[in-house]
Amino acid sequence: MNRKYRKTVIAANWKMNKTPSETKAFLTEFKNKLPRSRWCDIVFCVPAIDISAAVRAMRETRVAIGAENCNAAASGAYTGEISTGMIVDAGCKYVIIGHSERRAMGETDAEVNAKVLAALGAGLHPILCVGESLEQREMGVTEEWIAMQLKAALQGVTEDQMKKIVIAYEPIWAIGTGKTATPEQAEEVCCAIRTMIRKRYSAKIGRAVTIQYGGSMNEKNAFELLAQPDIDGGLIGGASLDTDKFLAIINAANQPTA
Ligand code: PGA
């Protein structure tokens, strides 16, 4: 982390967990446990059906709510989909885009790019996910792969718009597996991502972009991961489903930085 230049963002990705009533109960408990001191930015990305309950529960707090996906179209015949306009109107500030679980369901780089542009157009902060498979890591093509994913996802994104994007580096082999990247492995890729952004935009944008790590981040490994200079937060699945574990990660994000 480096609080001088950029925001630290700890984001929960609930995936397909918790009903609206469970959301209300969880977030009420979370709110009561959240100390009054100043915290990093906190976001709960929740299933679409839980958004209203989450927004209501977190009203009058600094905690933001996000969606886990969106459709790039403004409206129309897309049964089961939700638009960025709906997400904003429901009270969200963020939306996860390009999560590897959605890419595995067939989401293409072109779709990811269209969603990023739609989210920016609606005033949302996209949390843009990138990451390599185990096979790609073993072949030594991690950075090339991520450079390609970023280049495709950021097509047409202006320097001004880039200020709203959070990038989440999530190695696929570390998601939900309990296998975390070592702090060194995670830092190496997050640092490479920052260099890519700097080259594509400017030194200022490279320095200001928030880059999260995601993949089995938990209350035990968060402190060391977040101590890395280019890891500015986390996208947390499993450990975000437990108030104490998630609060411990938020606490780790409060450590002193350079
Ligand atoms: P995990 O999920 O923390 O359960 O590994 C992270 C994610 O998929 O965003």
PDB file of C-alpha atoms and ligand atoms in Angstrom:
ATOM      1  CA  MET A   1       0.000   0.000   0.000  1.00  0.00           C
ATOM      2  CA  ASN A   2       1.003   3.580  -0.360  1.00  0.00           C
ATOM      3  CA  ARG A   3      -1.617   5.864   1.124  1.00  0.00           C
ATOM      4  CA  LYS A   4       0.188   8.974   0.016  1.00  0.00           C
ATOM      5  CA  TYR A   5      -0.574   8.352  -3.645  1.00  0.00           C
ATOM      6  CA  ARG A   6      -3.636   6.107  -3.774  1.00  0.00           C
ATOM      7  CA  LYS A   7      -6.654   4.740  -1.982  1.00  0.00           C
ATOM      8  CA  THR A   8      -6.665   1.418  -0.201  1.00  0.00           C
ATOM      9  CA  VAL A   9      -9.828  -0.492  -1.095  1.00  0.00           C
ATOM     10  CA  ILE A  10     -10.927  -3.651   0.692  1.00  0.00           C
ATOM     11  CA  ALA A  11     -13.784  -5.229  -1.257  1.00  0.00           C
ATOM     12  CA  ALA A  12     -15.913  -8.248  -0.470  1.00  0.00           C
ATOM     13  CA  ASN A  13     -17.039 -10.466  -3.318  1.00  0.00           C
ATOM     14  CA  TRP A  14     -19.876 -12.511  -1.919  1.00  0.00           C
ATOM     15  CA  LYS A  15     -20.363 -14.453  -5.188  1.00  0.00           C
ATOM     16  CA  MET A  16     -23.599 -16.498  -4.953  1.00  0.00           C
ATOM     17  CA  ASN A  17     -23.862 -16.425  -1.179  1.00  0.00           C
ATOM     18  CA  LYS A  18     -26.398 -14.940   1.276  1.00  0.00           C
ATOM     19  CA  THR A  19     -30.085 -14.189   0.859  1.00  0.00           C
ATOM     20  CA  PRO A  20     -31.536 -10.668   1.312  1.00  0.00           C
ATOM     21  CA  SER A  21     -32.434 -11.423   4.957  1.00  0.00           C
ATOM     22  CA  GLU A  22     -28.991 -12.871   5.628  1.00  0.00           C
ATOM     23  CA  THR A  23     -27.510  -9.743   4.022  1.00  0.00           C
ATOM     24  CA  LYS A  24     -29.424  -7.491   6.405  1.00  0.00           C
ATOM     25  CA  ALA A  25     -28.400  -9.536   9.455  1.00  0.00           C
ATOM     26  CA  PHE A  26     -24.742  -9.768   8.392  1.00  0.00           C
ATOM     27  CA  LEU A  27     -24.330  -6.090   7.582  1.00  0.00           C
ATOM     28  CA  THR A  28     -26.112  -4.962  10.744  1.00  0.00           C
ATOM     29  CA  GLU A  29     -23.666  -7.066  12.759  1.00  0.00           C
ATOM     30  CA  PHE A  30     -20.754  -5.754  10.685  1.00  0.00           C
ATOM     31  CA  LYS A  31     -21.818  -2.147  11.205  1.00  0.00           C
ATOM     32  CA  ASN A  32     -22.022  -2.649  14.958  1.00  0.00           C
ATOM     33  CA  LYS A  33     -18.539  -4.165  15.062  1.00  0.00           C
ATOM     34  CA  LEU A  34     -16.904  -1.557  12.810  1.00  0.00           C
ATOM     35  CA  PRO A  35     -14.827   0.724  15.048  1.00  0.00           C
ATOM     36  CA  ARG A  36     -15.410   4.453  14.727  1.00  0.00           C
ATOM     37  CA  SER A  37     -11.848   5.293  13.707  1.00  0.00           C
ATOM     38  CA  ARG A  38     -10.936   6.108  10.122  1.00  0.00           C
ATOM     39  CA  TRP A  39     -10.754   3.116   7.812  1.00  0.00           C
ATOM     40  CA  CYS A  40      -9.676   2.319   4.316  1.00  0.00           C
ATOM     41  CA  ASP A  41     -12.431   2.290   1.670  1.00  0.00           C
ATOM     42  CA  ILE A  42     -14.726  -0.693   2.199  1.00  0.00           C
ATOM     43  CA  VAL A  43     -17.018  -2.194  -0.449  1.00  0.00           C
ATOM     44  CA  PHE A  44     -19.452  -5.101  -0.340  1.00  0.00           C
ATOM     45  CA  CYS A  45     -20.100  -6.554  -3.795  1.00  0.00           C
ATOM     46  CA  VAL A  46     -23.203  -8.650  -3.388  1.00  0.00           C
ATOM     47  CA  PRO A  47     -25.638 -10.660  -5.530  1.00  0.00           C
ATOM     48  CA  ALA A  48     -28.035  -8.376  -7.439  1.00  0.00           C
ATOM     49  CA  ILE A  49     -30.988  -9.519  -5.368  1.00  0.00           C
ATOM     50  CA  ASP A  50     -29.209  -8.426  -2.162  1.00  0.00           C
ATOM     51  CA  ILE A  51     -28.275  -4.916  -3.319  1.00  0.00           C
ATOM     52  CA  SER A  52     -31.326  -3.124  -1.874  1.00  0.00           C
ATOM     53  CA  ALA A  53     -30.952  -4.795   1.518  1.00  0.00           C
ATOM     54  CA  ALA A  54     -27.217  -4.003   1.541  1.00  0.00           C
ATOM     55  CA  VAL A  55     -27.714  -0.353   0.569  1.00  0.00           C
ATOM     56  CA  ARG A  56     -30.357   0.050   3.251  1.00  0.00           C
ATOM     57  CA  ALA A  57     -28.213  -1.599   5.934  1.00  0.00           C
ATOM     58  CA  MET A  58     -25.167   0.568   5.131  1.00  0.00           C
ATOM     59  CA  ARG A  59     -27.012   3.874   4.781  1.00  0.00           C
ATOM     60  CA  GLU A  60     -25.245   6.699   6.621  1.00  0.00           C
ATOM     61  CA  THR A  61     -21.936   4.857   6.683  1.00  0.00           C
ATOM     62  CA  ARG A  62     -18.857   5.246   4.480  1.00  0.00           C
ATOM     63  CA  VAL A  63     -19.197   1.629   3.374  1.00  0.00           C
ATOM     64  CA  ALA A  64     -20.043   1.308  -0.334  1.00  0.00           C
ATOM     65  CA  ILE A  65     -22.074  -1.365  -2.084  1.00  0.00           C
ATOM     66  CA  GLY A  66     -21.234  -2.909  -5.441  1.00  0.00           C
ATOM     67  CA  ALA A  67     -22.661  -5.357  -7.956  1.00  0.00           C
ATOM     68  CA  GLU A  68     -20.837  -8.491  -9.121  1.00  0.00           C
ATOM     69  CA  ASN A  69     -21.557  -8.096 -12.830  1.00  0.00           C
ATOM     70  CA  CYS A  70     -23.443  -5.896 -15.268  1.00  0.00           C
ATOM     71  CA  ASN A  71     -24.617  -5.921 -18.840  1.00  0.00           C
ATOM     72  CA  ALA A  72     -23.050  -3.459 -21.264  1.00  0.00           C
ATOM     73  CA  ALA A  73     -26.374  -2.551 -22.880  1.00  0.00           C
ATOM     74  CA  ALA A  74     -28.455   0.278 -21.443  1.00  0.00           C
ATOM     75  CA  SER A  75     -31.715  -1.683 -21.641  1.00  0.00           C
ATOM     76  CA  GLY A  76     -33.509  -4.173 -23.834  1.00  0.00           C
ATOM     77  CA  ALA A  77     -34.264  -7.825 -24.412  1.00  0.00           C
ATOM     78  CA  TYR A  78     -31.617  -9.406 -22.165  1.00  0.00           C
ATOM     79  CA  THR A  79     -33.565 -11.703 -19.879  1.00  0.00           C
ATOM     80  CA  GLY A  80     -31.982 -12.038 -16.456  1.00  0.00           C
ATOM     81  CA  GLU A  81     -29.399  -9.291 -16.957  1.00  0.00           C
ATOM     82  CA  ILE A  82     -28.963  -5.980 -15.107  1.00  0.00           C
ATOM     83  CA  SER A  83     -27.765  -2.692 -16.568  1.00  0.00           C
ATOM     84  CA  THR A  84     -25.291  -0.234 -15.090  1.00  0.00           C
ATOM     85  CA  GLY A  85     -28.100   2.334 -14.822  1.00  0.00           C
ATOM     86  CA  MET A  86     -30.096  -0.068 -12.640  1.00  0.00           C
ATOM     87  CA  ILE A  87     -27.047  -0.708 -10.485  1.00  0.00           C
ATOM     88  CA  VAL A  88     -26.483   3.016  -9.935  1.00  0.00           C
ATOM     89  CA  ASP A  89     -30.152   3.681  -9.263  1.00  0.00           C
ATOM     90  CA  ALA A  90     -30.173   0.899  -6.647  1.00  0.00           C
ATOM     91  CA  GLY A  91     -27.438   2.775  -4.762  1.00  0.00           C
ATOM     92  CA  CYS A  92     -24.219   1.038  -5.847  1.00  0.00           C
ATOM     93  CA  LYS A  93     -20.883   2.761  -6.357  1.00  0.00           C
ATOM     94  CA  TYR A  94     -18.870  -0.197  -7.687  1.00  0.00           C
ATOM     95  CA  VAL A  95     -19.221  -3.154 -10.026  1.00  0.00           C
ATOM     96  CA  ILE A  96     -16.921  -6.150 -10.453  1.00  0.00           C
ATOM     97  CA  ILE A  97     -16.105  -6.744 -14.121  1.00  0.00           C
ATOM     98  CA  GLY A  98     -14.270  -9.635 -15.741  1.00  0.00           C
ATOM     99  CA  HIS A  99     -14.109 -11.944 -12.743  1.00  0.00           C
ATOM    100  CA  SER A 100     -12.485 -15.220 -13.764  1.00  0.00           C
ATOM    101  CA  GLU A 101     -15.635 -17.120 -12.765  1.00  0.00           C
ATOM    102  CA  ARG A 102     -17.608 -15.089 -15.306  1.00  0.00           C
ATOM    103  CA  ARG A 103     -14.881 -15.368 -17.924  1.00  0.00           C
ATOM    104  CA  ALA A 104     -15.092 -19.155 -17.376  1.00  0.00           C
ATOM    105  CA  MET A 105     -18.829 -18.877 -18.200  1.00  0.00           C
ATOM    106  CA  GLY A 106     -17.865 -17.430 -21.582  1.00  0.00           C
ATOM    107  CA  GLU A 107     -17.338 -13.705 -20.999  1.00  0.00           C
ATOM    108  CA  THR A 108     -14.898 -12.451 -23.639  1.00  0.00           C
ATOM    109  CA  ASP A 109     -12.314  -9.656 -23.507  1.00  0.00           C
ATOM    110  CA  ALA A 110     -14.511  -7.620 -25.854  1.00  0.00           C
ATOM    111  CA  GLU A 111     -17.458  -7.997 -23.481  1.00  0.00           C
ATOM    112  CA  VAL A 112     -15.291  -7.040 -20.523  1.00  0.00           C
ATOM    113  CA  ASN A 113     -14.244  -3.891 -22.403  1.00  0.00           C
ATOM    114  CA  ALA A 114     -17.858  -3.019 -23.256  1.00  0.00           C
ATOM    115  CA  LYS A 115     -18.880  -3.504 -19.618  1.00  0.00           C
ATOM    116  CA  VAL A 116     -16.015  -1.317 -18.369  1.00  0.00           C
ATOM    117  CA  LEU A 117     -17.091   1.474 -20.730  1.00  0.00           C
ATOM    118  CA  ALA A 118     -20.751   1.108 -19.736  1.00  0.00           C
ATOM    119  CA  ALA A 119     -19.899   1.165 -16.024  1.00  0.00           C
ATOM    120  CA  LEU A 120     -17.737   4.274 -16.439  1.00  0.00           C
ATOM    121  CA  GLY A 121     -20.463   5.930 -18.481  1.00  0.00           C
ATOM    122  CA  ALA A 122     -22.907   5.330 -15.645  1.00  0.00           C
ATOM    123  CA  GLY A 123     -20.514   6.780 -13.066  1.00  0.00           C
ATOM    124  CA  LEU A 124     -19.575   3.486 -11.404  1.00  0.00           C
ATOM    125  CA  HIS A 125     -16.120   2.406 -10.273  1.00  0.00           C
ATOM    126  CA  PRO A 126     -15.319  -0.795 -12.165  1.00  0.00           C
ATOM    127  CA  ILE A 127     -13.288  -3.367 -10.225  1.00  0.00           C
ATOM    128  CA  LEU A 128     -11.581  -4.878 -13.244  1.00  0.00           C
ATOM    129  CA  CYS A 129     -10.302  -8.418 -12.628  1.00  0.00           C
ATOM    130  CA  VAL A 130      -7.322  -9.934 -14.414  1.00  0.00           C
ATOM    131  CA  GLY A 131      -5.283 -13.037 -13.680  1.00  0.00           C
ATOM    132  CA  GLU A 132      -3.509 -16.048 -15.067  1.00  0.00           C
ATOM    133  CA  SER A 133      -4.240 -19.766 -14.854  1.00  0.00           C
ATOM    134  CA  LEU A 134      -1.830 -22.202 -13.251  1.00  0.00           C
ATOM    135  CA  GLU A 135      -0.872 -23.463 -16.687  1.00  0.00           C
ATOM    136  CA  GLN A 136      -0.020 -19.940 -17.850  1.00  0.00           C
ATOM    137  CA  ARG A 137       2.047 -19.283 -14.721  1.00  0.00           C
ATOM    138  CA  GLU A 138       3.964 -22.506 -15.222  1.00  0.00           C
ATOM    139  CA  MET A 139       4.594 -21.617 -18.874  1.00  0.00           C
ATOM    140  CA  GLY A 140       6.008 -18.260 -17.749  1.00  0.00           C
ATOM    141  CA  VAL A 141       3.494 -16.123 -19.660  1.00  0.00           C
ATOM    142  CA  THR A 142       1.765 -14.458 -16.677  1.00  0.00           C
ATOM    143  CA  GLU A 143       2.760 -10.874 -17.457  1.00  0.00           C
ATOM    144  CA  GLU A 144       2.121 -11.177 -21.212  1.00  0.00           C
ATOM    145  CA  TRP A 145      -1.323 -12.633 -20.501  1.00  0.00           C
ATOM    146  CA  ILE A 146      -2.240  -9.886 -18.057  1.00  0.00           C
ATOM    147  CA  ALA A 147      -0.902  -7.200 -20.414  1.00  0.00           C
ATOM    148  CA  MET A 148      -3.224  -8.598 -23.078  1.00  0.00           C
ATOM    149  CA  GLN A 149      -6.229  -8.710 -20.730  1.00  0.00           C
ATOM    150  CA  LEU A 150      -5.584  -5.123 -19.629  1.00  0.00           C
ATOM    151  CA  LYS A 151      -5.029  -3.819 -23.131  1.00  0.00           C
ATOM    152  CA  ALA A 152      -8.307  -5.368 -24.277  1.00  0.00           C
ATOM    153  CA  ALA A 153     -10.308  -4.282 -21.222  1.00  0.00           C
ATOM    154  CA  LEU A 154      -9.070  -0.677 -21.347  1.00  0.00           C
ATOM    155  CA  GLN A 155      -9.683  -0.062 -25.036  1.00  0.00           C
ATOM    156  CA  GLY A 156     -11.178   3.434 -25.331  1.00  0.00           C
ATOM    157  CA  VAL A 157     -10.761   4.263 -21.626  1.00  0.00           C
ATOM    158  CA  THR A 158      -9.481   7.823 -21.233  1.00  0.00           C
ATOM    159  CA  GLU A 159      -6.924   9.014 -18.706  1.00  0.00           C
ATOM    160  CA  ASP A 160      -9.672  10.759 -16.769  1.00  0.00           C
ATOM    161  CA  GLN A 161     -11.832   7.622 -16.708  1.00  0.00           C
ATOM    162  CA  MET A 162      -8.873   5.523 -15.594  1.00  0.00           C
ATOM    163  CA  LYS A 163      -8.956   7.393 -12.277  1.00  0.00           C
ATOM    164  CA  LYS A 164     -12.208   5.604 -11.441  1.00  0.00           C
ATOM    165  CA  ILE A 165     -10.970   2.073 -12.130  1.00  0.00           C
ATOM    166  CA  VAL A 166      -9.718  -0.342  -9.497  1.00  0.00           C
ATOM    167  CA  ILE A 167      -7.710  -3.263 -10.861  1.00  0.00           C
ATOM    168  CA  ALA A 168      -7.880  -6.615  -9.075  1.00  0.00           C
ATOM    169  CA  TYR A 169      -5.065  -9.057  -9.737  1.00  0.00           C
ATOM    170  CA  GLU A 170      -6.537 -12.484  -9.108  1.00  0.00           C
ATOM    171  CA  PRO A 171      -4.450 -15.510 -10.076  1.00  0.00           C
ATOM    172  CA  ILE A 172      -7.056 -18.133 -10.988  1.00  0.00           C
ATOM    173  CA  TRP A 173      -5.119 -20.883  -9.213  1.00  0.00           C
ATOM    174  CA  ALA A 174      -5.439 -18.976  -5.920  1.00  0.00           C
ATOM    175  CA  ILE A 175      -9.198 -18.300  -6.025  1.00  0.00           C
ATOM    176  CA  GLY A 176     -11.164 -20.333  -3.519  1.00  0.00           C
ATOM    177  CA  THR A 177      -8.374 -22.890  -3.314  1.00  0.00           C
ATOM    178  CA  GLY A 178      -6.725 -21.800  -0.077  1.00  0.00           C
ATOM    179  CA  LYS A 179      -3.529 -21.419  -2.129  1.00  0.00           C
ATOM    180  CA  THR A 180      -2.537 -17.772  -1.823  1.00  0.00           C
ATOM    181  CA  ALA A 181       0.130 -16.243  -4.003  1.00  0.00           C
ATOM    182  CA  THR A 182       3.117 -15.424  -1.819  1.00  0.00           C
ATOM    183  CA  PRO A 183       3.445 -11.708  -1.038  1.00  0.00           C
ATOM    184  CA  GLU A 184       6.433 -11.646  -3.420  1.00  0.00           C
ATOM    185  CA  GLN A 185       4.532 -13.321  -6.270  1.00  0.00           C
ATOM    186  CA  ALA A 186       1.542 -10.997  -5.799  1.00  0.00           C
ATOM    187  CA  GLU A 187       3.757  -7.906  -5.540  1.00  0.00           C
ATOM    188  CA  GLU A 188       5.674  -8.819  -8.680  1.00  0.00           C
ATOM    189  CA  VAL A 189       2.512  -8.920 -10.802  1.00  0.00           C
ATOM    190  CA  CYS A 190       0.846  -5.900  -9.143  1.00  0.00           C
ATOM    191  CA  CYS A 191       4.024  -3.904  -9.755  1.00  0.00           C
ATOM    192  CA  ALA A 192       4.061  -5.049 -13.399  1.00  0.00           C
ATOM    193  CA  ILE A 193       0.409  -3.965 -13.752  1.00  0.00           C
ATOM    194  CA  ARG A 194       1.299  -0.530 -12.388  1.00  0.00           C
ATOM    195  CA  THR A 195       4.112  -0.242 -14.940  1.00  0.00           C
ATOM    196  CA  MET A 196       1.683  -1.189 -17.733  1.00  0.00           C
ATOM    197  CA  ILE A 197      -0.766   1.513 -16.594  1.00  0.00           C
ATOM    198  CA  ARG A 198       2.028   4.062 -16.302  1.00  0.00           C
ATOM    199  CA  LYS A 199       3.200   3.319 -19.844  1.00  0.00           C
ATOM    200  CA  ARG A 200      -0.299   3.380 -21.275  1.00  0.00           C
ATOM    201  CA  TYR A 201      -1.421   6.534 -19.463  1.00  0.00           C
ATOM    202  CA  SER A 202       1.042   8.568 -17.401  1.00  0.00           C
ATOM    203  CA  ALA A 203       3.305   8.465 -14.358  1.00  0.00           C
ATOM    204  CA  LYS A 204       0.572  10.224 -12.397  1.00  0.00           C
ATOM    205  CA  ILE A 205      -2.117   7.676 -13.280  1.00  0.00           C
ATOM    206  CA  GLY A 206       0.266   4.762 -12.657  1.00  0.00           C
ATOM    207  CA  ARG A 207       0.998   6.093  -9.201  1.00  0.00           C
ATOM    208  CA  ALA A 208      -2.653   6.751  -8.382  1.00  0.00           C
ATOM    209  CA  VAL A 209      -4.295   3.507  -9.567  1.00  0.00           C
ATOM    210  CA  THR A 210      -5.505   1.173  -6.829  1.00  0.00           C
ATOM    211  CA  ILE A 211      -4.399  -2.410  -7.482  1.00  0.00           C
ATOM    212  CA  GLN A 212      -5.917  -5.114  -5.321  1.00  0.00           C
ATOM    213  CA  TYR A 213      -4.821  -8.679  -4.815  1.00  0.00           C
ATOM    214  CA  GLY A 214      -7.471 -11.402  -4.711  1.00  0.00           C
ATOM    215  CA  GLY A 215      -7.279 -15.157  -4.224  1.00  0.00           C
ATOM    216  CA  SER A 216      -7.629 -16.755  -0.795  1.00  0.00           C
ATOM    217  CA  MET A 217      -6.771 -13.530   1.005  1.00  0.00           C
ATOM    218  CA  ASN A 218      -7.693 -14.049   4.637  1.00  0.00           C
ATOM    219  CA  GLU A 219      -7.226 -12.760   8.174  1.00  0.00           C
ATOM    220  CA  LYS A 220      -3.882 -14.583   8.429  1.00  0.00           C
ATOM    221  CA  ASN A 221      -2.115 -13.540   5.220  1.00  0.00           C
ATOM    222  CA  ALA A 222      -3.658 -10.071   4.662  1.00  0.00           C
ATOM    223  CA  PHE A 223      -1.141  -8.128   6.725  1.00  0.00           C
ATOM    224  CA  GLU A 224       1.859  -9.357   4.755  1.00  0.00           C
ATOM    225  CA  LEU A 225       0.148  -9.031   1.366  1.00  0.00           C
ATOM    226  CA  LEU A 226      -0.999  -5.483   2.126  1.00  0.00           C
ATOM    227  CA  ALA A 227       2.473  -4.544   3.352  1.00  0.00           C
ATOM    228  CA  GLN A 228       3.711  -4.841  -0.245  1.00  0.00           C
ATOM    229  CA  PRO A 229       4.184  -1.432  -1.891  1.00  0.00           C
ATOM    230  CA  ASP A 230       2.007  -2.145  -4.956  1.00  0.00           C
ATOM    231  CA  ILE A 231      -0.843  -4.058  -3.285  1.00  0.00           C
ATOM    232  CA  ASP A 232      -3.465  -1.462  -2.421  1.00  0.00           C
ATOM    233  CA  GLY A 233      -6.214  -3.656  -1.093  1.00  0.00           C
ATOM    234  CA  GLY A 234      -7.978  -6.930  -1.628  1.00  0.00           C
ATOM    235  CA  LEU A 235     -10.914  -8.558  -3.371  1.00  0.00           C
ATOM    236  CA  ILE A 236     -12.050 -11.131  -0.894  1.00  0.00           C
ATOM    237  CA  GLY A 237     -14.392 -14.049  -1.437  1.00  0.00           C
ATOM    238  CA  GLY A 238     -14.518 -16.732   1.271  1.00  0.00           C
ATOM    239  CA  ALA A 239     -13.179 -14.619   4.139  1.00  0.00           C
ATOM    240  CA  SER A 240     -15.695 -11.833   3.438  1.00  0.00           C
ATOM    241  CA  LEU A 241     -18.561 -14.108   4.486  1.00  0.00           C
ATOM    242  CA  ASP A 242     -17.489 -13.902   8.133  1.00  0.00           C
ATOM    243  CA  THR A 243     -17.649 -10.529   9.905  1.00  0.00           C
ATOM    244  CA  ASP A 244     -14.657 -11.161  12.171  1.00  0.00           C
ATOM    245  CA  LYS A 245     -12.408 -12.416   9.387  1.00  0.00           C
ATOM    246  CA  PHE A 246     -13.351  -9.538   7.110  1.00  0.00           C
ATOM    247  CA  LEU A 247     -12.831  -6.988   9.903  1.00  0.00           C
ATOM    248  CA  ALA A 248      -9.413  -8.488  10.581  1.00  0.00           C
ATOM    249  CA  ILE A 249      -8.487  -7.889   6.924  1.00  0.00           C
ATOM    250  CA  ILE A 250      -9.728  -4.280   7.186  1.00  0.00           C
ATOM    251  CA  ASN A 251      -7.597  -3.944  10.276  1.00  0.00           C
ATOM    252  CA  ALA A 252      -4.564  -5.236   8.388  1.00  0.00           C
ATOM    253  CA  ALA A 253      -5.176  -2.491   5.842  1.00  0.00           C
ATOM    254  CA  ASN A 254      -4.746   0.052   8.629  1.00  0.00           C
ATOM    255  CA  GLN A 255      -1.082  -0.764   9.152  1.00  0.00           C
ATOM    256  CA  PRO A 256       1.393   2.088   8.702  1.00  0.00           C
ATOM    257  CA  THR A 257       2.718   2.507   5.147  1.00  0.00           C
ATOM    258  CA  ALA A 258       5.577   4.325   3.484  1.00  0.00           C
TER     259      ALA A 258
HETATM  260  P1  PGA B   1     -11.487 -16.125  -2.552  1.00  0.00           P
HETATM  261  O1  PGA B   1     -12.172 -15.383  -3.777  1.00  0.00           O
HETATM  262  O2  PGA B   1     -11.067 -15.042  -1.574  1.00  0.00           O
HETATM  263  O3  PGA B   1     -12.556 -17.012  -1.980  1.00  0.00           O
HETATM  264  O4  PGA B   1     -10.313 -16.893  -3.066  1.00  0.00           O
HETATM  265  C1  PGA B   1     -11.646 -14.198  -4.295  1.00  0.00           C
HETATM  266  C2  PGA B   1     -12.400 -13.793  -5.534  1.00  0.00           C
HETATM  267  O5  PGA B   1     -12.782 -14.664  -6.329  1.00  0.00           O
HETATM  268  O6  PGA B   1     -12.625 -12.593  -5.777  1.00  0.00           O
END
